[in-house]
mmCIF file of C-alpha atoms in Angstrom:
data_model
loop_
_atom_site.group_PDB
_atom_site.id
_atom_site.type_symbol
_atom_site.label_atom_id
_atom_site.label_comp_id
_atom_site.label_asym_id
_atom_site.label_seq_id
_atom_site.Cartn_x
_atom_site.Cartn_y
_atom_site.Cartn_z
ATOM 1 C CA UNK A 1 -41.965 12.699 39.744
ATOM 2 C CA UNK A 2 -42.284 14.354 43.060
ATOM 3 C CA UNK A 3 -38.413 14.037 43.561
ATOM 4 C CA UNK A 4 -37.679 15.550 40.286
ATOM 5 C CA UNK A 5 -39.988 18.476 40.967
ATOM 6 C CA UNK A 6 -38.440 19.080 44.364
ATOM 7 C CA UNK A 7 -34.943 18.991 42.784
ATOM 8 C CA UNK A 8 -36.108 21.410 40.253
ATOM 9 C CA UNK A 9 -37.689 23.833 42.846
ATOM 10 C CA UNK A 10 -34.542 23.711 44.847
ATOM 11 C CA UNK A 11 -32.466 24.337 41.914
ATOM 12 C CA UNK A 12 -34.690 27.395 41.069
ATOM 13 C CA UNK A 13 -34.101 28.810 44.514
ATOM 14 C CA UNK A 14 -30.301 28.179 44.218
ATOM 15 C CA UNK A 15 -30.197 29.798 40.768
ATOM 16 C CA UNK A 16 -28.375 32.992 40.270
ATOM 17 C CA UNK A 17 -28.808 35.265 37.326
ATOM 18 C CA UNK A 18 -25.842 33.859 35.440
ATOM 19 C CA UNK A 19 -24.553 30.436 35.428
ATOM 20 C CA UNK A 20 -20.920 29.756 36.679
ATOM 21 C CA UNK A 21 -18.875 26.702 35.723
ATOM 22 C CA UNK A 22 -20.500 23.558 36.943
ATOM 23 C CA UNK A 23 -18.795 20.534 38.520
ATOM 24 C CA UNK A 24 -21.091 17.614 38.560
ATOM 25 C CA UNK A 25 -20.700 14.848 41.064
ATOM 26 C CA UNK A 26 -21.494 11.245 40.229
ATOM 27 C CA UNK A 27 -25.112 11.248 41.215
ATOM 28 C CA UNK A 28 -25.854 14.443 39.324
ATOM 29 C CA UNK A 29 -24.195 13.142 36.206
ATOM 30 C CA UNK A 30 -26.263 10.051 36.287
ATOM 31 C CA UNK A 31 -29.504 11.802 37.168
ATOM 32 C CA UNK A 32 -28.951 14.223 34.326
ATOM 33 C CA UNK A 33 -28.495 11.549 31.584
ATOM 34 C CA UNK A 34 -31.533 9.849 32.983
ATOM 35 C CA UNK A 35 -33.656 12.870 32.493
ATOM 36 C CA UNK A 36 -32.621 12.978 28.943
ATOM 37 C CA UNK A 37 -33.139 9.213 28.190
ATOM 38 C CA UNK A 38 -36.510 9.350 30.048
ATOM 39 C CA UNK A 39 -37.504 12.303 27.797
ATOM 40 C CA UNK A 40 -36.721 10.222 24.668
ATOM 41 C CA UNK A 41 -38.685 7.318 26.209
ATOM 42 C CA UNK A 42 -41.725 9.436 26.980
ATOM 43 C CA UNK A 43 -41.678 11.128 23.586
ATOM 44 C CA UNK A 44 -41.134 7.933 21.622
ATOM 45 C CA UNK A 45 -44.063 6.305 23.647
ATOM 46 C CA UNK A 46 -46.341 9.222 22.726
ATOM 47 C CA UNK A 47 -45.225 8.920 19.082
ATOM 48 C CA UNK A 48 -45.839 5.131 19.281
ATOM 49 C CA UNK A 49 -49.364 5.855 20.417
ATOM 50 C CA UNK A 50 -49.926 7.934 17.339
ATOM 51 C CA UNK A 51 -48.373 5.386 15.013
ATOM 52 C CA UNK A 52 -50.719 2.574 16.435
ATOM 53 C CA UNK A 53 -53.711 5.081 16.051
ATOM 54 C CA UNK A 54 -54.432 4.906 19.748
ATOM 55 C CA UNK A 55 -54.513 8.732 19.959
ATOM 56 C CA UNK A 56 -54.896 11.486 17.291
ATOM 57 C CA UNK A 57 -51.867 12.654 15.389
ATOM 58 C CA UNK A 58 -52.203 16.404 16.021
ATOM 59 C CA UNK A 59 -48.858 16.650 17.813
ATOM 60 C CA UNK A 60 -46.841 14.279 15.628
ATOM 61 C CA UNK A 61 -44.647 17.045 14.181
ATOM 62 C CA UNK A 62 -43.876 18.442 17.657
ATOM 63 C CA UNK A 63 -42.962 14.970 18.921
ATOM 64 C CA UNK A 64 -40.626 14.374 16.089
ATOM 65 C CA UNK A 65 -38.903 17.708 16.733
ATOM 66 C CA UNK A 66 -38.695 17.031 20.478
ATOM 67 C CA UNK A 67 -37.106 13.619 19.793
ATOM 68 C CA UNK A 68 -34.532 15.145 17.488
ATOM 69 C CA UNK A 69 -33.756 17.981 19.840
ATOM 70 C CA UNK A 70 -33.321 15.628 22.774
ATOM 71 C CA UNK A 71 -31.315 13.132 20.732
ATOM 72 C CA UNK A 72 -28.915 15.999 20.038
ATOM 73 C CA UNK A 73 -28.291 16.443 23.744
ATOM 74 C CA UNK A 74 -27.798 12.799 24.660
ATOM 75 C CA UNK A 75 -24.090 12.141 23.733
ATOM 76 C CA UNK A 76 -22.921 15.180 25.717
ATOM 77 C CA UNK A 77 -24.711 13.715 28.814
ATOM 78 C CA UNK A 78 -22.688 10.462 28.534
ATOM 79 C CA UNK A 79 -19.264 12.177 28.097
ATOM 80 C CA UNK A 80 -18.334 12.063 31.847
ATOM 81 C CA UNK A 81 -17.056 8.566 32.426
ATOM 82 C CA UNK A 82 -19.489 7.735 35.227
ATOM 83 C CA UNK A 83 -20.842 4.159 35.178
ATOM 84 C CA UNK A 84 -24.117 3.664 37.009
ATOM 85 C CA UNK A 85 -27.870 3.972 36.497
ATOM 86 C CA UNK A 86 -28.707 1.756 33.538
ATOM 87 C CA UNK A 87 -25.673 2.436 31.516
ATOM 88 C CA UNK A 88 -23.405 -0.595 30.986
ATOM 89 C CA UNK A 89 -19.614 0.044 31.497
ATOM 90 C CA UNK A 90 -19.054 -0.703 27.850
ATOM 91 C CA UNK A 91 -20.597 2.688 27.019
ATOM 92 C CA UNK A 92 -17.140 3.988 27.918
ATOM 93 C CA UNK A 93 -15.012 0.974 27.035
ATOM 94 C CA UNK A 94 -16.590 0.912 23.449
ATOM 95 C CA UNK A 95 -16.931 4.788 23.273
ATOM 96 C CA UNK A 96 -16.057 4.887 19.528
ATOM 97 C CA UNK A 97 -19.092 2.565 18.675
ATOM 98 C CA UNK A 98 -21.324 4.077 21.331
ATOM 99 C CA UNK A 99 -20.766 7.597 20.217
ATOM 100 C CA UNK A 100 -20.994 6.643 16.522
ATOM 101 C CA UNK A 101 -24.390 5.163 17.208
ATOM 102 C CA UNK A 102 -25.544 8.112 19.291
ATOM 103 C CA UNK A 103 -24.475 10.542 16.520
ATOM 104 C CA UNK A 104 -26.302 8.522 13.921
ATOM 105 C CA UNK A 105 -29.490 8.571 16.013
ATOM 106 C CA UNK A 106 -29.211 12.266 16.290
ATOM 107 C CA UNK A 107 -28.663 12.713 12.524
ATOM 108 C CA UNK A 108 -31.498 10.359 11.649
ATOM 109 C CA UNK A 109 -34.052 11.909 14.019
ATOM 110 C CA UNK A 110 -33.015 15.388 12.802
ATOM 111 C CA UNK A 111 -33.616 14.118 9.228
ATOM 112 C CA UNK A 112 -37.070 12.911 10.198
ATOM 113 C CA UNK A 113 -37.887 16.199 12.066
ATOM 114 C CA UNK A 114 -36.805 18.145 8.881
ATOM 115 C CA UNK A 115 -39.006 15.929 6.727
ATOM 116 C CA UNK A 116 -41.910 16.539 9.023
ATOM 117 C CA UNK A 117 -41.388 20.210 9.179
ATOM 118 C CA UNK A 118 -41.045 20.570 5.354
ATOM 119 C CA UNK A 119 -43.392 17.773 3.973
ATOM 120 C CA UNK A 120 -45.751 17.148 6.826
ATOM 121 C CA UNK A 121 -46.163 14.329 9.319
ATOM 122 C CA UNK A 122 -47.310 11.566 6.994
ATOM 123 C CA UNK A 123 -44.061 11.840 5.028
ATOM 124 C CA UNK A 124 -41.971 11.668 8.175
ATOM 125 C CA UNK A 125 -43.836 8.938 9.836
ATOM 126 C CA UNK A 126 -43.836 6.601 6.927
ATOM 127 C CA UNK A 127 -40.196 5.615 7.464
ATOM 128 C CA UNK A 128 -39.638 6.719 11.059
ATOM 129 C CA UNK A 129 -38.644 3.147 11.947
ATOM 130 C CA UNK A 130 -35.295 3.786 10.238
ATOM 131 C CA UNK A 131 -34.471 6.584 12.661
ATOM 132 C CA UNK A 132 -35.635 5.144 15.904
ATOM 133 C CA UNK A 133 -32.680 2.865 16.628
ATOM 134 C CA UNK A 134 -33.365 2.744 20.315
ATOM 135 C CA UNK A 135 -33.620 -1.023 20.816
ATOM 136 C CA UNK A 136 -30.502 -2.113 18.912
ATOM 137 C CA UNK A 137 -28.444 0.297 21.003
ATOM 138 C CA UNK A 138 -30.216 -0.550 24.273
ATOM 139 C CA UNK A 139 -29.615 -4.234 23.684
ATOM 140 C CA UNK A 140 -25.833 -3.573 23.837
ATOM 141 C CA UNK A 141 -25.473 -0.513 26.190
ATOM 142 C CA UNK A 142 -28.284 -0.534 28.540
ATOM 143 C CA UNK A 143 -28.886 -2.810 31.611
ATOM 144 C CA UNK A 144 -32.520 -2.148 32.395
ATOM 145 C CA UNK A 145 -33.542 -1.838 36.086
ATOM 146 C CA UNK A 146 -36.962 -2.008 37.520
ATOM 147 C CA UNK B 1 -39.873 2.527 31.274
ATOM 148 C CA UNK B 2 -40.088 -1.117 30.185
ATOM 149 C CA UNK B 3 -43.796 -0.882 29.686
ATOM 150 C CA UNK B 4 -43.581 2.288 27.591
ATOM 151 C CA UNK B 5 -40.951 0.736 25.410
ATOM 152 C CA UNK B 6 -43.128 -2.358 24.855
ATOM 153 C CA UNK B 7 -46.027 -0.246 23.909
ATOM 154 C CA UNK B 8 -43.761 1.716 21.597
ATOM 155 C CA UNK B 9 -42.472 -1.493 19.824
ATOM 156 C CA UNK B 10 -45.933 -2.944 19.518
ATOM 157 C CA UNK B 11 -46.992 0.393 18.067
ATOM 158 C CA UNK B 12 -44.255 0.226 15.587
ATOM 159 C CA UNK B 13 -45.327 -3.223 14.406
ATOM 160 C CA UNK B 14 -48.879 -2.080 14.084
ATOM 161 C CA UNK B 15 -48.037 0.991 12.211
ATOM 162 C CA UNK B 16 -48.960 1.430 8.616
ATOM 163 C CA UNK B 17 -47.402 3.903 6.222
ATOM 164 C CA UNK B 18 -50.129 6.457 6.595
ATOM 165 C CA UNK B 19 -52.000 7.265 9.780
ATOM 166 C CA UNK B 20 -55.887 6.873 9.656
ATOM 167 C CA UNK B 21 -58.146 8.673 12.075
ATOM 168 C CA UNK B 22 -57.489 7.579 15.603
ATOM 169 C CA UNK B 23 -60.136 6.948 18.301
ATOM 170 C CA UNK B 24 -58.516 6.981 21.718
ATOM 171 C CA UNK B 25 -59.922 5.072 24.575
ATOM 172 C CA UNK B 26 -59.705 6.447 28.145
ATOM 173 C CA UNK B 27 -56.499 4.599 29.103
ATOM 174 C CA UNK B 28 -54.802 5.783 25.842
ATOM 175 C CA UNK B 29 -55.832 9.336 26.490
ATOM 176 C CA UNK B 30 -54.540 9.299 29.990
ATOM 177 C CA UNK B 31 -51.255 7.572 29.015
ATOM 178 C CA UNK B 32 -50.657 10.115 26.243
ATOM 179 C CA UNK B 33 -51.029 13.214 28.338
ATOM 180 C CA UNK B 34 -48.873 11.632 30.999
ATOM 181 C CA UNK B 35 -46.087 11.066 28.357
ATOM 182 C CA UNK B 36 -46.255 14.731 27.629
ATOM 183 C CA UNK B 37 -46.352 15.968 31.284
ATOM 184 C CA UNK B 38 -43.527 13.504 32.178
ATOM 185 C CA UNK B 39 -41.484 14.996 29.428
ATOM 186 C CA UNK B 40 -41.951 18.430 30.885
ATOM 187 C CA UNK B 41 -40.978 17.085 34.194
ATOM 188 C CA UNK B 42 -37.777 15.382 32.914
ATOM 189 C CA UNK B 43 -36.725 18.426 30.921
ATOM 190 C CA UNK B 44 -37.428 20.829 33.671
ATOM 191 C CA UNK B 45 -35.492 18.677 36.143
ATOM 192 C CA UNK B 46 -32.562 18.696 33.604
ATOM 193 C CA UNK B 47 -32.749 22.496 33.372
ATOM 194 C CA UNK B 48 -33.056 22.816 37.070
ATOM 195 C CA UNK B 49 -29.721 20.792 37.452
ATOM 196 C CA UNK B 50 -28.037 23.334 35.049
ATOM 197 C CA UNK B 51 -29.515 26.269 37.016
ATOM 198 C CA UNK B 52 -28.158 24.920 40.244
ATOM 199 C CA UNK B 53 -24.832 24.333 38.606
ATOM 200 C CA UNK B 54 -25.018 20.511 39.277
ATOM 201 C CA UNK B 55 -24.216 19.844 35.744
ATOM 202 C CA UNK B 56 -22.565 21.871 32.824
ATOM 203 C CA UNK B 57 -24.866 24.026 30.822
ATOM 204 C CA UNK B 58 -23.965 22.914 27.360
ATOM 205 C CA UNK B 59 -27.480 21.650 26.581
ATOM 206 C CA UNK B 60 -29.453 24.616 28.053
ATOM 207 C CA UNK B 61 -30.689 26.033 24.873
ATOM 208 C CA UNK B 62 -31.918 22.585 23.683
ATOM 209 C CA UNK B 63 -33.727 21.993 27.025
ATOM 210 C CA UNK B 64 -35.510 25.376 26.671
ATOM 211 C CA UNK B 65 -36.523 24.601 23.170
ATOM 212 C CA UNK B 66 -37.783 21.048 24.164
ATOM 213 C CA UNK B 67 -39.735 22.566 26.931
ATOM 214 C CA UNK B 68 -41.352 25.138 24.760
ATOM 215 C CA UNK B 69 -42.178 22.471 22.054
ATOM 216 C CA UNK B 70 -43.691 20.107 24.492
ATOM 217 C CA UNK B 71 -45.617 22.895 26.266
ATOM 218 C CA UNK B 72 -47.181 23.587 22.919
ATOM 219 C CA UNK B 73 -48.484 20.068 22.705
ATOM 220 C CA UNK B 74 -49.973 19.804 26.286
ATOM 221 C CA UNK B 75 -53.305 21.484 25.985
ATOM 222 C CA UNK B 76 -54.354 19.368 23.063
ATOM 223 C CA UNK B 77 -53.643 16.160 25.166
ATOM 224 C CA UNK B 78 -56.168 17.452 27.811
ATOM 225 C CA UNK B 79 -58.938 18.274 25.339
ATOM 226 C CA UNK B 80 -60.662 14.908 25.712
ATOM 227 C CA UNK B 81 -62.721 15.073 28.873
ATOM 228 C CA UNK B 82 -61.257 11.987 30.521
ATOM 229 C CA UNK B 83 -60.639 12.381 34.190
ATOM 230 C CA UNK B 84 -58.040 10.007 35.668
ATOM 231 C CA UNK B 85 -54.348 9.808 36.237
ATOM 232 C CA UNK B 86 -53.108 12.817 38.257
ATOM 233 C CA UNK B 87 -55.578 15.312 36.584
ATOM 234 C CA UNK B 88 -58.250 16.679 38.955
ATOM 235 C CA UNK B 89 -61.763 16.963 37.554
ATOM 236 C CA UNK B 90 -61.604 20.752 37.747
ATOM 237 C CA UNK B 91 -59.344 20.621 34.758
ATOM 238 C CA UNK B 92 -62.460 20.259 32.774
ATOM 239 C CA UNK B 93 -64.947 21.926 35.072
ATOM 240 C CA UNK B 94 -62.698 25.019 35.167
ATOM 241 C CA UNK B 95 -61.625 24.581 31.464
ATOM 242 C CA UNK B 96 -61.432 28.409 30.675
ATOM 243 C CA UNK B 97 -58.920 28.972 33.498
ATOM 244 C CA UNK B 98 -57.015 25.779 32.818
ATOM 245 C CA UNK B 99 -56.652 26.417 29.108
ATOM 246 C CA UNK B 100 -55.720 30.039 29.693
ATOM 247 C CA UNK B 101 -52.898 28.931 32.004
ATOM 248 C CA UNK B 102 -51.741 26.200 29.715
ATOM 249 C CA UNK B 103 -51.623 28.605 26.745
ATOM 250 C CA UNK B 104 -49.793 31.236 28.808
ATOM 251 C CA UNK B 105 -47.221 28.578 29.834
ATOM 252 C CA UNK B 106 -46.709 27.677 26.205
ATOM 253 C CA UNK B 107 -46.370 31.404 25.221
ATOM 254 C CA UNK B 108 -43.937 32.103 28.003
ATOM 255 C CA UNK B 109 -41.715 29.126 27.370
ATOM 256 C CA UNK B 110 -41.758 29.941 23.596
ATOM 257 C CA UNK B 111 -40.549 33.396 24.506
ATOM 258 C CA UNK B 112 -37.737 31.985 26.657
ATOM 259 C CA UNK B 113 -36.764 29.576 23.868
ATOM 260 C CA UNK B 114 -36.758 32.458 21.356
ATOM 261 C CA UNK B 115 -34.540 34.556 23.680
ATOM 262 C CA UNK B 116 -32.128 31.540 24.067
ATOM 263 C CA UNK B 117 -31.966 31.067 20.359
ATOM 264 C CA UNK B 118 -31.388 34.722 19.556
ATOM 265 C CA UNK B 119 -29.418 35.977 22.618
ATOM 266 C CA UNK B 120 -27.960 32.814 24.150
ATOM 267 C CA UNK B 121 -28.554 30.767 27.256
ATOM 268 C CA UNK B 122 -27.546 33.319 29.829
ATOM 269 C CA UNK B 123 -30.107 35.830 28.688
ATOM 270 C CA UNK B 124 -32.889 33.114 28.697
ATOM 271 C CA UNK B 125 -32.008 31.602 32.013
ATOM 272 C CA UNK B 126 -31.818 34.904 33.926
ATOM 273 C CA UNK B 127 -35.559 35.222 34.024
ATOM 274 C CA UNK B 128 -36.699 31.624 33.321
ATOM 275 C CA UNK B 129 -38.642 31.539 36.623
ATOM 276 C CA UNK B 130 -41.252 33.774 35.043
ATOM 277 C CA UNK B 131 -42.022 31.173 32.439
ATOM 278 C CA UNK B 132 -42.032 27.958 34.438
ATOM 279 C CA UNK B 133 -45.335 28.303 36.163
ATOM 280 C CA UNK B 134 -45.498 24.399 36.687
ATOM 281 C CA UNK B 135 -46.190 24.702 40.462
ATOM 282 C CA UNK B 136 -48.943 27.246 40.571
ATOM 283 C CA UNK B 137 -50.936 25.224 38.133
ATOM 284 C CA UNK B 138 -50.124 21.834 39.593
ATOM 285 C CA UNK B 139 -51.337 23.198 43.068
ATOM 286 C CA UNK B 140 -54.811 23.654 41.606
ATOM 287 C CA UNK B 141 -55.216 21.044 38.826
ATOM 288 C CA UNK B 142 -52.917 18.150 39.847
ATOM 289 C CA UNK B 143 -53.485 15.345 42.470
ATOM 290 C CA UNK B 144 -50.060 13.775 42.660
ATOM 291 C CA UNK B 145 -49.935 10.070 43.064
ATOM 292 C CA UNK B 146 -46.972 7.973 44.202
#
């Protein structure tokens, strides 16, 4: 966490008022998609704690919205063909399948967030398992590193 | 990350269709607030990469919204008086100041997200430093652990 915060502070110092076109190098590209996938992991874990009744459910709707929002950003972060991190090379060699799954994940979590916003958390949480397809995709496309 | 995912999967298995009242034990309470603060860290780092032009800015608006949404959940996660993790005891002994700062953080990031949604990312990013008060609060209330 310290490293991320340092990167962030340096970034802030380097920031100008408008953002010119960026050119990511490989480490930047990998770091960026890991920030997004780590966000999904943290928010899913928080939601999991709510589902198992380990913690109160006050924030359930916000977690569902944060997951949907972050899911909508994930595919873009994998578009640069830069193997590394925990992504298996087949992310890019099987791109039609990978991108289809990622888009479905974004659509299903968006639908769950919509249900939560319109009908409340209980309605959304009752079938949230359908939306959170993390494991089936990780089994194919992720090589987990300690 | 593996541990969080396991917790999540177990939570899913334990989940019933409706969520009864939860009673958090201390470890659950600390884990939960860390999921939220880690989310803020990951999303701020991703935004920092955009600000430093290390990566393209396609997702900038989504990151601002994710930060605002998560900021809105953070204070609730500290309400149980459970010292531990990286939180200094003065979070609770100085609660009026801590909660004031956390509420201001939520308000300022919500305003930045609103600007991004209404006027676009450049308008929001040009004064985002005002909203991201992470360091000034961490200096007082966080004891960082490796």
